[in-house]
Amino acid sequence: MKINIPFIKHIAELSRIKLSKDELEKFTPQMKTILDSATVVQDVNTEGKQPMKRHIPFSTLREDEAGETLTQDEVLKNAPHKELGFIKVYGKVFGSIEES
Amino acid sequence: MGNDKYDLIVGLEIHIQTKTKSKMFCSCPTGYFHEEPNTHVCPVCLGLPGALPVPNKRAIELCILMGLATKCVIADEIYFDRKHYFYPDLPKGYQISQYKNPICSNGKVELSNSTVEIERIHQEEDVAKSTHHIESGTGLDYSLIDYNKSGVPLIEIVTKPCIRSAQEAKEYATRIRQIARYLNISDADMEKGQMRCEPNISIQEKGKWDYKDGMITAIGDYKLNPKVEIKNIGSITAVEKSIEYEFKRLSEALESAEEIVQQTRGWNADRGITEFQRSKETADDYRYMAEPDIPVIEISQEDIARISEELVELPHEKIVRYKEGYKLSEYDAEVLSAERNVAEFYDKLVEELDKEIKDLPTSAKLASNSITGTIFSWLNEKGISISEADLDLDDLVEWNLALHENEITKSKAEELLKKSLDKGEDLSNLLDVFRTKAKKSAGNIEDIVKDVIKENQNAVEDYKDGKKASLGFLIGQVMQKTQGTADPNEARSILMEELEK
Ligand SMILES: [Zn+2]
């Protein structure tokens, strides 16, 4: 993976973050440092090792019963904007994203 | 489908909301239709920090059931993954889905003339509902979000690119909907968004491409044309129409040397056209990763055996049995198997009827006629389903036997059945009344014929002058006098006998 300005710009766009030219120049080497330090784990020999993840039997899954919910007032409490019981989000919604 | 130059290649993605009481990863109730916005939500489906997903056992059972019904291989371990993208309808910033290891894979669905290969069926969660607006006064764009739908269990059924006509795509989508309804996996009501279809379409020059191992490949140095994906399809008819439209549009574009780019288009049902939404020149970048908050779920053979107890004979299997065992026509077999409650009622009727008749094709045909005739048109008229109608199985058996033994004419029988349905009158009683009357007039049909001849001398003269149509009139008179209890064939022969004298 090449950590350069176009790559960081792409990551920022995916996260809907606008970065200025200065910011891109500042963040790119920082990001490179972060990712480089994480590459240490790639040197570990994992041959023949299974991923460590907890396993649970199907029978222990949650039974399908409906339970308590928040009230509409509670839900809207954290929303900076609201209207008619909906959460209101300003801005043009990007067209380039899948819905489901 | 295709034309002289191009073949049509279609793959279909179908999303179905499965029928559970609670959401996929939290206990919020699912029945959000027409409910106040943001009243069926909790920290999990709102994506609040620190909230943890807890998978719904029933939802996974329904996903497996769909896989079993479509002959898929069921995984013995279930993994969830995070699919990242930023959009207001997805509050966590990712959707919990399955990427590398779907629960079900490599299945198939039999259609009337082909088999559709299923690539995978995986479990995921639905997103919130958002509507987009422009604020009056400020002119600002904004969206209103209702999180009630967020986290509702959703399965995605993906076919291989093996569908070759719009009609086949329609039949496949219809079949999937039937299976979902038969097995109570979902009501699959497209108008309510419980089922959504997204065809992806390409057209390729005849003889220039190959289909192998679920993939379309180019032959020689042919360059494959890119795919077009269609969204916003609100009905099964629109699946067929949008594909037909797109085939024509793509053929014309290629013929006029237009370059086709990979793109997403929306179906506009009012205008019957697809409209450009966005190009997909770069592959979507969802940065999938394993969902760390959900353990690996182990499925045992016992689990699968228990779930498969919910399987019943499916419509395409019924169609085969109806055609081969019952000798029904393709049409009757399709119509009778389309809904589970109709098919089950029909099966019971045939079984009971055949205890008397002891000739399966005869019993099957009689039962088929009674359901697809008077009963269907009455149900249609009332707009109700067969389970809502108060149909008595024994009475219908008696009614069919009366017809079979020529005790009653078809039209009289239908009249009685309709009367019983309309007025809620006991069909068996109506048949008894009819029989009593029939007995009364049976002995004196010859007298009645003589009366009719005496009273209708003009018609008799006309008949003798060669107007054969008068005979029909005279038969009608006999039927009227016997209140429809006479056998019209018998009335005809006695009349002709008398008229020849
Ligand atoms: Zn919830």
Coordinates of C-alpha atoms and ligand atoms in Angstrom, one line a residue:
Chain A
M1 CA 0.0 0.0 0.0
K2 CA 1.5 3.3 -1.1
I3 CA 0.8 6.0 1.5
N4 CA 0.9 9.2 -0.6
I5 CA -1.3 12.3 -1.0
P6 CA -3.8 10.8 -3.4
F7 CA -4.3 7.8 -1.1
I8 CA -4.9 10.0 1.9
K9 CA -7.3 12.2 -0.1
H10 CA -9.2 9.0 -1.1
I11 CA -9.5 7.9 2.5
A12 CA -10.7 11.3 3.5
E13 CA -13.3 11.4 0.8
L14 CA -14.6 8.0 1.9
S15 CA -15.1 9.5 5.3
R16 CA -16.7 12.6 3.9
I17 CA -13.9 14.7 5.3
K18 CA -12.6 17.7 3.3
L19 CA -8.9 18.2 3.7
S20 CA -7.0 21.3 2.4
K21 CA -3.8 21.0 0.5
D22 CA -1.8 22.0 3.6
E23 CA -3.6 19.4 5.7
L24 CA -3.0 16.7 3.2
E25 CA 0.7 17.5 3.2
K26 CA 0.7 17.5 7.0
F27 CA -1.3 14.3 7.5
T28 CA 0.3 12.1 4.9
P29 CA 3.6 11.6 6.6
Q30 CA 1.8 11.3 10.0
M31 CA -0.4 8.6 8.6
K32 CA 2.6 6.8 7.1
T33 CA 4.3 6.8 10.6
I34 CA 1.1 5.3 12.2
L35 CA 0.8 2.6 9.5
D36 CA 4.5 1.8 9.6
S37 CA 4.4 1.2 13.3
A38 CA 1.5 -1.1 12.8
T39 CA 3.4 -3.2 10.3
V40 CA 5.4 -4.7 13.2
V41 CA 2.6 -7.3 13.7
Q42 CA 3.0 -8.4 10.1
D43 CA 6.4 -9.8 11.0
V44 CA 4.9 -12.3 13.4
N45 CA 4.9 -15.8 12.1
T46 CA 1.3 -17.0 12.1
E47 CA 1.7 -20.0 9.9
G48 CA -0.6 -22.8 10.9
K49 CA -2.3 -20.6 13.6
Q50 CA -6.1 -20.2 13.5
P51 CA -7.5 -16.7 14.1
M52 CA -8.3 -16.2 17.8
K53 CA -12.0 -15.5 17.9
R54 CA -14.6 -16.6 20.3
H55 CA -17.0 -19.3 19.1
I56 CA -20.5 -19.7 20.4
P57 CA -23.1 -22.4 19.5
F58 CA -26.1 -21.3 17.5
S59 CA -28.5 -22.4 20.3
T60 CA -27.2 -19.7 22.6
L61 CA -28.2 -16.8 20.3
R62 CA -30.8 -14.3 21.4
E63 CA -34.4 -15.5 21.1
D64 CA -36.6 -13.3 18.9
E65 CA -38.6 -11.3 21.4
A66 CA -39.3 -7.6 21.1
G67 CA -38.2 -5.5 24.0
E68 CA -37.9 -1.9 25.3
T69 CA -37.0 1.0 23.0
L70 CA -36.1 4.5 23.6
T71 CA -38.9 7.1 23.4
Q72 CA -38.9 9.5 20.4
D73 CA -37.9 12.4 22.8
E74 CA -34.9 10.4 24.0
V75 CA -33.9 9.6 20.5
L76 CA -34.0 13.2 19.4
K77 CA -32.2 14.6 22.4
N78 CA -28.8 14.2 20.9
A79 CA -29.8 15.4 17.4
P80 CA -28.6 19.0 16.6
H81 CA -31.6 19.3 14.2
K82 CA -35.0 17.7 14.2
E83 CA -38.3 18.1 12.5
L84 CA -41.6 16.3 13.0
G85 CA -40.0 13.4 14.9
F86 CA -37.3 12.9 12.3
I87 CA -33.6 13.6 12.7
K88 CA -32.7 16.4 10.3
V89 CA -29.4 16.4 8.5
Y90 CA -28.2 19.3 6.5
G91 CA -26.2 19.0 3.3
K92 CA -26.6 17.5 0.0
V93 CA -26.6 13.7 0.3
F94 CA -23.8 12.2 -1.8
G95 CA -25.1 10.3 -4.7
S96 CA -22.1 8.0 -5.0
I97 CA -23.0 5.6 -2.2
E98 CA -24.9 2.4 -2.1
E99 CA -28.1 2.3 0.0
S100 CA -28.1 -1.3 1.3
Chain B
M1 CA -33.8 -12.9 -25.1
G2 CA -31.6 -11.0 -27.5
N3 CA -31.6 -9.8 -31.0
D4 CA -29.7 -10.8 -34.1
K5 CA -26.5 -9.3 -32.8
Y6 CA -26.5 -9.2 -29.0
D7 CA -27.2 -11.6 -26.1
L8 CA -28.7 -10.4 -22.9
I9 CA -26.9 -11.3 -19.6
V10 CA -28.6 -10.6 -16.3
G11 CA -27.8 -11.3 -12.7
L12 CA -30.3 -10.4 -10.0
E13 CA -29.8 -9.2 -6.4
I14 CA -32.9 -9.6 -4.2
H15 CA -33.1 -8.1 -0.7
I16 CA -35.8 -9.5 1.5
Q17 CA -36.7 -8.3 5.0
T18 CA -37.3 -11.4 7.0
K19 CA -40.3 -11.8 9.3
T20 CA -39.1 -11.5 12.9
K21 CA -40.5 -9.8 15.9
S22 CA -37.3 -8.0 16.8
K23 CA -34.4 -6.5 14.8
M24 CA -31.3 -8.2 13.7
F25 CA -28.9 -7.1 16.4
C26 CA -31.2 -5.6 19.1
S27 CA -34.6 -6.2 20.6
C28 CA -36.4 -3.3 19.0
P29 CA -39.7 -4.3 17.4
T30 CA -39.7 -4.6 13.7
G31 CA -43.3 -3.6 12.7
Y32 CA -42.5 0.0 11.8
F33 CA -44.9 0.4 8.9
H34 CA -47.0 3.5 9.4
E35 CA -45.5 4.0 12.9
E36 CA -44.3 7.3 14.2
P37 CA -40.7 8.0 13.2
N38 CA -37.9 7.1 15.6
T39 CA -40.0 5.1 18.0
H40 CA -38.6 1.7 17.3
V41 CA -35.0 2.4 18.1
C42 CA -32.4 1.8 20.8
P43 CA -28.7 2.6 21.3
V44 CA -27.7 -0.4 19.1
C45 CA -29.8 0.5 16.0
L46 CA -29.0 4.2 16.5
G47 CA -25.3 3.3 16.4
L48 CA -24.6 5.0 19.7
P49 CA -21.0 4.5 20.8
G50 CA -20.4 1.5 23.0
A51 CA -23.6 -0.3 22.0
L52 CA -23.1 -3.9 21.1
P53 CA -24.9 -6.1 18.5
V54 CA -26.6 -9.3 19.7
P55 CA -27.6 -11.5 16.8
N56 CA -31.2 -12.7 16.5
K57 CA -31.5 -16.5 16.3
R58 CA -34.8 -16.5 14.4
A59 CA -33.4 -14.2 11.7
I60 CA -30.5 -16.5 11.1
E61 CA -32.9 -19.5 11.0
L62 CA -35.0 -17.7 8.3
C63 CA -31.8 -17.0 6.2
I64 CA -30.9 -20.7 6.5
L65 CA -34.4 -21.7 5.6
M66 CA -34.2 -19.7 2.4
G67 CA -30.9 -21.4 1.7
L68 CA -32.4 -24.8 2.2
A69 CA -35.3 -24.0 0.0
T70 CA -33.0 -23.0 -2.8
K71 CA -30.7 -26.0 -2.4
C72 CA -27.7 -24.0 -1.1
V73 CA -24.8 -25.3 0.9
I74 CA -25.2 -24.0 4.5
A75 CA -22.0 -22.8 6.2
D76 CA -21.1 -24.5 9.5
E77 CA -19.7 -21.3 10.9
I78 CA -21.2 -17.9 10.6
Y79 CA -19.0 -14.8 10.3
F80 CA -20.2 -11.2 10.2
D81 CA -18.2 -8.4 8.5
R82 CA -18.4 -4.6 8.6
K83 CA -19.1 -2.8 5.3
H84 CA -18.1 0.8 5.7
Y85 CA -19.6 3.8 4.1
F86 CA -20.8 7.2 5.3
Y87 CA -24.4 8.0 4.7
P88 CA -27.0 9.5 7.1
D89 CA -29.1 6.3 6.9
L90 CA -26.3 4.3 8.4
P91 CA -25.5 5.7 11.8
K92 CA -22.6 3.4 12.8
G93 CA -20.7 4.3 9.6
Y94 CA -20.8 0.7 8.7
Q95 CA -23.4 -1.9 7.9
I96 CA -23.1 -5.3 9.6
S97 CA -23.1 -7.8 6.6
Q98 CA -21.3 -10.8 5.4
Y99 CA -18.5 -10.5 2.9
K100 CA -16.3 -13.6 2.4
N101 CA -18.4 -16.2 4.1
P102 CA -22.1 -16.0 3.4
I103 CA -24.4 -18.3 5.4
C104 CA -25.7 -19.9 2.2
S105 CA -24.0 -20.5 -1.1
N106 CA -24.2 -22.4 -4.4
G107 CA -27.9 -23.0 -4.7
K108 CA -30.4 -23.1 -7.5
V109 CA -34.0 -22.3 -8.3
E110 CA -36.0 -24.3 -10.9
L111 CA -38.1 -22.3 -13.3
S112 CA -40.5 -23.6 -15.9
N113 CA -37.8 -23.9 -18.6
S114 CA -34.5 -23.2 -16.9
T115 CA -32.6 -23.3 -13.7
V116 CA -31.2 -20.1 -12.0
E117 CA -28.0 -20.6 -10.1
I118 CA -27.8 -18.8 -6.7
E119 CA -24.3 -17.6 -5.9
R120 CA -25.0 -16.7 -2.3
I121 CA -27.5 -15.7 0.4
H122 CA -26.2 -13.6 3.2
Q123 CA -27.5 -12.0 6.3
E124 CA -27.3 -8.3 6.9
E125 CA -29.2 -5.4 8.5
D126 CA -31.5 -2.9 6.8
V127 CA -30.6 0.8 6.9
A128 CA -32.7 3.8 8.1
K129 CA -35.3 5.5 5.9
S130 CA -34.3 8.9 4.6
T131 CA -36.2 11.4 2.5
H132 CA -34.5 14.4 0.8
H133 CA -35.8 17.9 0.8
I134 CA -34.9 21.5 0.1
E135 CA -35.6 24.0 2.9
S136 CA -38.0 26.7 1.9
G137 CA -36.6 30.2 2.7
T138 CA -32.9 29.1 3.0
G139 CA -32.8 26.8 -0.1
L140 CA -30.6 24.4 1.8
D141 CA -30.6 20.7 1.1
Y142 CA -31.5 18.5 4.0
S143 CA -32.6 14.9 4.7
L144 CA -35.1 13.6 7.3
I145 CA -34.1 10.4 8.9
D146 CA -36.3 7.7 10.6
Y147 CA -34.3 5.0 12.2
N148 CA -37.2 2.6 12.7
K149 CA -36.1 0.6 9.7
S150 CA -32.5 0.6 10.8
G151 CA -31.4 -2.9 11.9
V152 CA -34.4 -4.8 10.5
P153 CA -33.1 -8.3 9.4
L154 CA -32.4 -8.3 5.7
I155 CA -31.2 -11.2 3.5
E156 CA -29.6 -10.7 0.2
I157 CA -30.0 -13.3 -2.5
V158 CA -27.5 -13.1 -5.3
T159 CA -27.7 -15.0 -8.6
K160 CA -24.9 -15.8 -10.9
P161 CA -25.1 -13.9 -14.3
C162 CA -27.1 -16.8 -15.7
I163 CA -30.4 -15.1 -16.6
R164 CA -30.9 -14.7 -20.3
S165 CA -34.2 -12.9 -20.7
A166 CA -36.4 -10.3 -19.0
Q167 CA -39.2 -12.9 -18.7
E168 CA -36.8 -15.3 -17.0
A169 CA -35.8 -12.6 -14.5
K170 CA -39.5 -12.0 -13.8
E171 CA -40.2 -15.7 -13.3
Y172 CA -37.3 -16.0 -11.0
A173 CA -38.3 -13.0 -8.8
T174 CA -41.8 -14.4 -8.7
R175 CA -40.5 -17.8 -7.6
I176 CA -38.3 -16.2 -4.9
R177 CA -41.3 -14.2 -3.6
Q178 CA -43.5 -17.4 -3.6
I179 CA -40.8 -19.3 -1.6
A180 CA -40.5 -16.5 0.9
R181 CA -44.2 -16.4 1.4
Y182 CA -44.7 -20.2 1.4
L183 CA -42.2 -20.7 4.2
N184 CA -43.3 -17.6 6.1
I185 CA -39.8 -16.1 5.7
S186 CA -41.3 -12.8 4.7
D187 CA -44.5 -11.3 3.3
A188 CA -42.2 -10.0 0.6
D189 CA -44.5 -7.1 -0.2
M190 CA -42.6 -5.0 -2.7
E191 CA -44.8 -1.9 -2.1
K192 CA -43.8 -1.9 1.5
G193 CA -40.2 -2.4 0.6
Q194 CA -40.1 -5.9 2.1
M195 CA -38.6 -7.2 -1.1
R196 CA -36.3 -5.2 -3.5
C197 CA -34.9 -6.3 -6.8
E198 CA -31.7 -5.0 -8.4
P199 CA -30.9 -6.5 -11.8
N200 CA -27.5 -6.0 -13.3
I201 CA -27.5 -6.2 -17.0
S202 CA -25.0 -6.3 -19.8
I203 CA -25.3 -7.1 -23.5
Q204 CA -22.6 -9.0 -25.4
E205 CA -22.1 -9.8 -29.0
K206 CA -23.3 -13.3 -29.9
G207 CA -20.5 -15.9 -30.0
K208 CA -18.0 -13.5 -28.4
W209 CA -18.5 -14.5 -24.8
D210 CA -18.5 -17.6 -22.6
Y211 CA -20.3 -18.5 -19.3
K212 CA -18.2 -20.8 -17.1
D213 CA -18.0 -21.3 -13.3
G214 CA -20.5 -18.5 -12.8
M215 CA -18.5 -16.0 -14.8
I216 CA -18.8 -14.2 -18.1
T217 CA -15.6 -14.2 -20.0
A218 CA -14.6 -12.8 -23.4
I219 CA -13.6 -15.1 -26.2
G220 CA -10.4 -14.0 -28.0
D221 CA -9.7 -10.3 -28.0
Y222 CA -13.4 -9.4 -27.6
K223 CA -13.8 -6.7 -25.0
L224 CA -16.8 -7.3 -22.7
N225 CA -19.3 -4.5 -22.4
P226 CA -19.7 -3.1 -18.8
K227 CA -22.7 -3.8 -16.5
V228 CA -25.6 -1.5 -15.7
E229 CA -27.3 -1.9 -12.4
I230 CA -30.9 -0.8 -12.0
K231 CA -32.4 0.4 -8.7
N232 CA -35.8 1.6 -7.5
I233 CA -37.7 -1.3 -8.8
G234 CA -41.1 -1.4 -7.1
S235 CA -42.8 -4.4 -8.6
I236 CA -42.1 -7.7 -10.3
T237 CA -43.5 -6.3 -13.6
A238 CA -41.0 -3.5 -13.3
V239 CA -38.2 -6.2 -13.1
E240 CA -39.2 -7.4 -16.6
K241 CA -40.0 -4.0 -18.1
S242 CA -36.8 -2.4 -16.9
I243 CA -34.6 -5.2 -18.3
E244 CA -36.5 -5.0 -21.7
Y245 CA -36.0 -1.3 -21.8
E246 CA -32.3 -1.5 -20.9
F247 CA -31.6 -4.2 -23.5
K248 CA -33.1 -2.0 -26.2
R249 CA -31.3 1.1 -24.9
L250 CA -27.9 -0.7 -24.7
S251 CA -28.3 -2.2 -28.1
E252 CA -29.1 1.1 -29.7
A253 CA -26.2 2.8 -27.8
L254 CA -23.7 0.2 -29.1
E255 CA -25.1 0.4 -32.6
S256 CA -24.5 4.1 -32.7
A257 CA -21.0 3.6 -31.4
E258 CA -21.7 5.2 -28.0
E259 CA -19.4 4.3 -25.2
I260 CA -21.1 2.4 -22.4
V261 CA -19.8 3.1 -18.9
Q262 CA -20.5 1.0 -15.9
Q263 CA -23.3 2.8 -14.2
T264 CA -26.3 2.7 -11.8
R265 CA -29.7 3.7 -13.3
G266 CA -33.0 4.2 -11.6
W267 CA -36.3 2.8 -12.9
N268 CA -38.9 5.5 -13.5
A269 CA -42.2 3.5 -13.4
D270 CA -44.3 6.4 -14.5
R271 CA -42.4 7.0 -17.7
G272 CA -41.4 3.3 -18.2
I273 CA -37.7 4.2 -18.6
T274 CA -34.4 3.9 -16.7
E275 CA -32.6 7.1 -15.8
F276 CA -28.9 7.6 -15.2
Q277 CA -27.9 8.0 -11.6
R278 CA -24.2 7.7 -11.3
S279 CA -21.3 6.1 -13.0
K280 CA -19.3 3.4 -11.3
E281 CA -15.9 3.7 -13.0
T282 CA -14.1 2.9 -9.8
A283 CA -14.9 -0.1 -7.7
D284 CA -16.7 0.6 -4.5
D285 CA -14.3 0.8 -1.6
Y286 CA -16.1 -0.5 1.5
R287 CA -13.0 -1.4 3.5
Y288 CA -14.6 -4.6 4.8
M289 CA -13.3 -6.0 8.0
A290 CA -14.3 -8.8 10.3
E291 CA -17.0 -7.7 12.8
P292 CA -15.1 -7.9 16.2
D293 CA -18.2 -7.5 18.3
I294 CA -19.9 -10.8 17.2
P295 CA -18.3 -14.2 17.9
V296 CA -18.2 -16.9 15.3
I297 CA -21.5 -18.8 15.4
E298 CA -21.3 -22.5 15.1
I299 CA -24.1 -24.3 13.3
S300 CA -24.5 -28.0 13.9
Q301 CA -26.2 -30.6 11.7
E302 CA -28.9 -30.9 14.4
D303 CA -29.6 -27.1 14.0
I304 CA -30.0 -27.5 10.3
A305 CA -32.1 -30.6 10.7
R306 CA -34.4 -28.8 13.0
I307 CA -34.7 -25.7 10.7
S308 CA -35.4 -28.0 7.7
E309 CA -38.5 -29.3 9.5
E310 CA -40.1 -26.0 8.4
L311 CA -39.7 -26.8 4.7
V312 CA -42.8 -27.7 2.9
E313 CA -43.5 -28.8 -0.7
L314 CA -42.6 -25.7 -2.7
P315 CA -44.6 -24.3 -5.6
H316 CA -42.3 -25.6 -8.4
E317 CA -42.5 -29.1 -6.8
K318 CA -46.3 -28.8 -6.6
I319 CA -46.4 -27.8 -10.2
V320 CA -44.5 -31.0 -11.2
R321 CA -46.8 -33.1 -9.1
Y322 CA -49.9 -31.4 -10.4
K323 CA -48.8 -31.8 -14.0
E324 CA -47.5 -35.3 -13.8
G325 CA -49.6 -36.9 -11.1
Y326 CA -52.8 -35.0 -11.6
K327 CA -52.5 -34.3 -15.4
L328 CA -53.4 -30.7 -14.8
S329 CA -52.5 -28.1 -17.5
E330 CA -49.5 -25.9 -16.9
Y331 CA -51.8 -22.9 -16.3
D332 CA -53.9 -24.7 -13.7
A333 CA -50.9 -26.0 -12.0
E334 CA -49.3 -22.5 -11.8
V335 CA -52.4 -20.9 -10.5
L336 CA -53.2 -23.5 -7.9
S337 CA -49.7 -23.6 -6.5
A338 CA -49.1 -19.8 -6.4
E339 CA -50.2 -19.4 -2.9
R340 CA -49.6 -21.8 -0.1
N341 CA -53.1 -21.6 1.5
V342 CA -54.8 -22.2 -1.9
A343 CA -52.5 -25.1 -2.7
E344 CA -53.1 -26.7 0.7
F345 CA -56.9 -26.3 0.4
Y346 CA -56.7 -27.7 -3.1
D347 CA -54.6 -30.7 -2.0
K348 CA -57.1 -31.5 0.8
L349 CA -60.1 -31.2 -1.6
V350 CA -58.5 -33.6 -4.1
E351 CA -57.6 -36.1 -1.4
E352 CA -61.2 -36.1 0.0
L353 CA -62.8 -36.2 -3.4
D354 CA -60.7 -39.1 -4.6
K355 CA -61.8 -41.2 -1.6
E356 CA -65.1 -41.3 -3.5
I357 CA -64.1 -41.1 -7.1
K358 CA -60.9 -43.2 -6.9
D359 CA -59.4 -41.7 -10.1
L360 CA -56.8 -39.1 -9.3
P361 CA -56.8 -37.1 -12.5
T362 CA -60.6 -36.9 -12.5
S363 CA -60.7 -35.8 -8.9
A364 CA -57.9 -33.3 -9.5
K365 CA -59.6 -31.8 -12.5
L366 CA -62.9 -31.5 -10.8
A367 CA -61.3 -29.8 -7.7
S368 CA -59.2 -27.6 -9.9
N369 CA -62.3 -26.4 -11.9
S370 CA -64.2 -25.6 -8.7
I371 CA -61.4 -23.5 -7.2
T372 CA -60.1 -21.7 -10.3
G373 CA -63.7 -21.1 -11.5
T374 CA -66.4 -19.8 -9.2
I375 CA -64.3 -19.7 -6.0
F376 CA -61.5 -17.6 -7.5
S377 CA -63.8 -15.1 -9.2
W378 CA -65.7 -14.7 -6.0
L379 CA -62.5 -14.2 -3.9
N380 CA -61.3 -11.7 -6.5
E381 CA -64.6 -9.8 -6.4
K382 CA -64.4 -9.6 -2.6
G383 CA -60.6 -9.0 -2.5
I384 CA -60.0 -11.7 0.1
S385 CA -57.8 -14.8 0.3
I386 CA -59.0 -18.3 0.5
S387 CA -58.2 -18.7 4.2
E388 CA -60.5 -15.7 4.9
A389 CA -63.4 -17.3 3.1
D390 CA -65.6 -19.6 5.0
L391 CA -65.2 -22.7 2.7
D392 CA -66.4 -26.0 4.0
L393 CA -64.4 -28.9 2.6
D394 CA -67.0 -31.6 3.0
D395 CA -69.7 -29.4 1.3
L396 CA -67.3 -28.8 -1.6
V397 CA -66.7 -32.5 -1.9
E398 CA -70.4 -33.2 -2.0
W399 CA -70.9 -30.4 -4.6
N400 CA -68.1 -31.8 -6.8
L401 CA -69.6 -35.3 -6.6
A402 CA -73.0 -34.0 -7.6
L403 CA -71.4 -32.5 -10.7
H404 CA -69.3 -35.6 -11.4
E405 CA -72.4 -37.8 -11.2
N406 CA -74.3 -35.5 -13.5
E407 CA -76.9 -34.9 -10.8
I408 CA -76.7 -31.2 -11.6
T409 CA -75.7 -29.1 -14.5
K410 CA -72.5 -27.0 -14.4
S411 CA -74.4 -23.7 -14.6
K412 CA -76.9 -24.7 -11.9
A413 CA -74.0 -25.9 -9.7
E414 CA -72.1 -22.7 -10.1
E415 CA -75.2 -20.7 -9.3
L416 CA -75.7 -22.7 -6.0
L417 CA -72.0 -22.3 -5.1
K418 CA -72.1 -18.6 -5.7
K419 CA -75.3 -18.2 -3.7
S420 CA -73.8 -20.1 -0.8
L421 CA -70.7 -17.9 -0.9
D422 CA -72.6 -14.6 -1.3
K423 CA -75.3 -15.3 1.3
G424 CA -73.2 -17.5 3.6
E425 CA -75.8 -20.2 3.1
D426 CA -74.9 -23.8 3.7
L427 CA -74.0 -25.4 0.4
S428 CA -75.0 -28.8 1.5
N429 CA -78.5 -27.5 2.3
L430 CA -78.8 -25.8 -1.1
L431 CA -77.9 -29.1 -2.7
D432 CA -80.5 -30.9 -0.7
V433 CA -83.2 -28.4 -1.7
F434 CA -82.1 -28.8 -5.3
R435 CA -82.3 -32.5 -5.2
T436 CA -85.8 -32.5 -3.7
K437 CA -87.0 -30.3 -6.5
A438 CA -85.2 -32.3 -9.1
K439 CA -86.9 -35.5 -7.9
K440 CA -90.3 -33.8 -8.1
S441 CA -89.8 -32.8 -11.7
A442 CA -87.9 -35.9 -12.8
G443 CA -90.9 -38.1 -13.4
N444 CA -92.8 -35.5 -15.3
I445 CA -90.2 -34.0 -17.6
E446 CA -92.1 -35.5 -20.6
D447 CA -95.3 -33.8 -19.4
I448 CA -93.4 -30.5 -19.0
V449 CA -92.0 -30.9 -22.5
K450 CA -95.5 -31.4 -23.8
D451 CA -96.7 -28.3 -22.0
V452 CA -93.9 -26.3 -23.4
I453 CA -94.7 -27.4 -26.9
K454 CA -98.4 -26.6 -26.4
E455 CA -97.7 -23.1 -25.0
N456 CA -95.1 -22.1 -27.6
Q457 CA -96.6 -23.0 -30.9
N458 CA -94.9 -20.2 -32.7
A459 CA -91.5 -21.4 -31.8
V460 CA -92.5 -25.0 -32.7
E461 CA -93.6 -23.8 -36.1
D462 CA -90.3 -21.9 -36.5
Y463 CA -88.4 -25.0 -35.6
K464 CA -90.3 -27.1 -38.1
D465 CA -89.6 -24.4 -40.7
G466 CA -85.9 -24.9 -40.2
K467 CA -85.1 -22.3 -37.5
K468 CA -82.9 -24.6 -35.4
A469 CA -82.3 -21.8 -32.9
S470 CA -85.8 -22.1 -31.7
L471 CA -84.8 -25.4 -30.1
G472 CA -82.6 -23.5 -27.7
F473 CA -85.5 -21.3 -26.7
L474 CA -87.7 -24.3 -26.0
I475 CA -85.0 -26.0 -23.9
G476 CA -84.8 -22.8 -22.0
Q477 CA -88.5 -22.9 -21.3
V478 CA -88.2 -26.5 -20.0
M479 CA -85.4 -25.5 -17.7
Q480 CA -87.4 -22.6 -16.4
K481 CA -90.4 -24.8 -15.6
T482 CA -88.2 -27.3 -13.8
Q483 CA -86.4 -24.4 -12.0
G484 CA -83.1 -25.5 -13.5
T485 CA -83.3 -29.0 -12.1
A486 CA -83.7 -30.8 -15.4
D487 CA -80.7 -32.1 -17.3
P488 CA -80.5 -29.9 -20.4
N489 CA -79.3 -32.8 -22.5
E490 CA -82.2 -34.9 -21.5
A491 CA -84.6 -32.0 -22.1
R492 CA -83.1 -31.6 -25.6
S493 CA -83.5 -35.2 -26.6
I494 CA -87.1 -35.5 -25.3
L495 CA -88.0 -32.2 -27.0
M496 CA -86.5 -33.4 -30.3
E497 CA -88.4 -36.6 -30.0
E498 CA -91.7 -34.9 -29.4
L499 CA -91.1 -32.3 -32.2
E500 CA -90.4 -35.1 -34.7
K501 CA -93.8 -36.7 -34.0
Ligands
ZN1 ZN -32.7 -1.2 18.5

